[in-house]
Coordinates of C-alpha atoms in Angstrom, one line a residue:
M16 CA 123.7 81.8 145.1
A17 CA 122.1 81.1 148.5
L18 CA 123.1 84.6 149.7
A19 CA 121.2 86.2 146.8
A20 CA 118.1 84.1 147.5
T21 CA 118.1 85.2 151.2
R22 CA 118.7 88.8 150.2
R23 CA 115.6 88.8 147.9
T24 CA 113.3 87.5 150.7
N25 CA 114.2 90.4 152.9
V26 CA 113.5 93.1 150.3
R27 CA 110.3 95.0 150.6
L28 CA 108.8 96.1 147.3
P29 CA 106.3 98.9 146.7
P30 CA 102.7 97.7 146.5
E31 CA 102.3 98.5 142.8
V32 CA 105.1 96.1 141.8
N33 CA 103.9 92.9 140.4
R34 CA 104.9 90.2 137.8
I35 CA 102.9 91.7 135.0
L36 CA 104.3 94.5 132.9
Y37 CA 102.3 96.7 130.6
V38 CA 104.4 97.9 127.7
R39 CA 103.3 100.8 125.4
N40 CA 104.8 102.6 122.4
L41 CA 105.9 99.3 120.7
P42 CA 106.4 99.3 117.0
Y43 CA 103.4 97.9 115.2
K44 CA 105.4 95.3 113.3
I45 CA 107.2 93.8 116.4
T46 CA 106.7 90.1 116.9
T47 CA 106.2 88.1 120.0
E48 CA 109.6 86.5 119.5
E49 CA 111.3 89.9 119.5
I50 CA 109.6 90.8 122.7
Y51 CA 110.8 87.6 124.2
D52 CA 114.3 88.5 123.1
I53 CA 114.2 92.0 124.6
F54 CA 112.5 91.1 127.9
G55 CA 113.9 87.6 128.3
K56 CA 117.3 89.0 129.2
Y57 CA 115.9 89.9 132.7
G58 CA 114.5 86.6 133.6
P59 CA 112.2 83.7 132.6
I60 CA 108.9 84.9 131.0
R61 CA 105.7 83.0 131.5
Q62 CA 103.6 84.8 128.9
V63 CA 103.6 87.6 126.3
R64 CA 100.3 89.1 125.0
V65 CA 100.6 91.6 122.1
G66 CA 97.7 93.9 121.2
V67 CA 96.2 93.3 117.8
N68 CA 93.1 95.5 117.8
P69 CA 93.3 99.1 116.5
E70 CA 92.9 100.3 120.1
T71 CA 95.6 97.9 121.5
K72 CA 98.2 98.0 118.7
G73 CA 101.6 99.0 120.0
T74 CA 101.0 97.6 123.5
A75 CA 101.8 94.3 125.2
F76 CA 101.6 92.5 128.5
V77 CA 104.7 90.6 129.6
V78 CA 104.3 88.2 132.5
Y79 CA 107.4 87.1 134.4
E80 CA 107.9 84.1 136.6
D81 CA 109.5 86.1 139.4
I82 CA 108.5 89.6 140.7
F83 CA 112.1 90.6 141.1
D84 CA 112.8 89.9 137.4
A85 CA 109.8 92.0 136.4
K86 CA 111.1 94.9 138.6
N87 CA 114.5 94.6 137.1
A88 CA 113.1 94.7 133.5
C89 CA 110.8 97.6 134.3
D90 CA 113.7 99.6 135.7
H91 CA 116.0 98.9 132.8
L92 CA 113.7 98.8 129.8
S93 CA 111.5 101.9 130.5
G94 CA 112.8 104.4 127.9
F95 CA 114.6 101.7 125.9
N96 CA 114.8 102.5 122.2
V97 CA 113.3 99.9 119.8
C98 CA 113.1 100.9 116.1
N99 CA 113.3 104.6 117.0
R100 CA 110.5 104.3 119.5
Y101 CA 111.1 104.7 123.3
L102 CA 109.3 102.0 125.3
V103 CA 107.0 102.9 128.2
V104 CA 107.1 100.0 130.7
L105 CA 104.6 100.1 133.6
Y106 CA 103.4 97.7 136.2
Y107 CA 99.9 96.4 135.3
Q108 CA 97.3 97.7 137.8
S109 CA 94.0 96.0 137.5
T110 CA 92.4 98.5 140.0
K111 CA 92.8 101.3 137.4
L112 CA 90.9 99.2 134.8
Y113 CA 88.0 98.6 137.2
Q114 CA 87.9 102.3 138.2
K115 CA 87.5 103.2 134.5
V116 CA 84.6 100.7 134.1
D117 CA 83.0 101.9 137.3
A118 CA 83.2 105.5 136.2
E119 CA 81.6 104.6 132.8
K120 CA 78.8 102.7 134.7
K121 CA 78.2 105.6 137.0
Q122 CA 78.0 108.0 134.1
A123 CA 75.4 105.7 132.4
Q124 CA 73.4 105.6 135.5
L125 CA 73.5 109.4 135.8
D126 CA 72.4 109.8 132.2
A127 CA 69.5 107.4 132.8
A128 CA 68.4 109.3 135.9
K129 CA 68.6 112.6 134.0
K130 CA 66.5 111.2 131.2
K131 CA 64.0 109.7 133.7
Y132 CA 63.5 113.0 135.6
G133 CA 63.7 115.2 132.5
V134 CA 66.7 117.2 133.5
E135 CA 69.0 116.4 130.5
G136 CA 69.8 119.8 129.2
L137 CA 69.3 122.0 132.2
A138 CA 72.9 121.9 133.6
K139 CA 74.4 123.4 130.4

């Protein structure tokens, strides 16, 4: 057991790997307990968040205690068949979320500037 612990400390993981997994293409009727059963085989889970809004249905966030357990689950469960649906398991990347928000904010500023200077329909 001590050998496995020392081996883990010497492993260098890619920068996108983290403890939070973003899961897509889940069946709409799946429960949190079923997600715990599927993902809990790869290590202790700290939290599961299942999407309930129409935009987030079929998605979930799974937070592991250990980054190596999250990597193992991502490697093994991506493409796993649940109720005739193949799971898409990705690492959560908060920077992509902020990039989308920034792009929307810049578009709103651009639209406001076009309206202010009266060049709304000229570029078409």
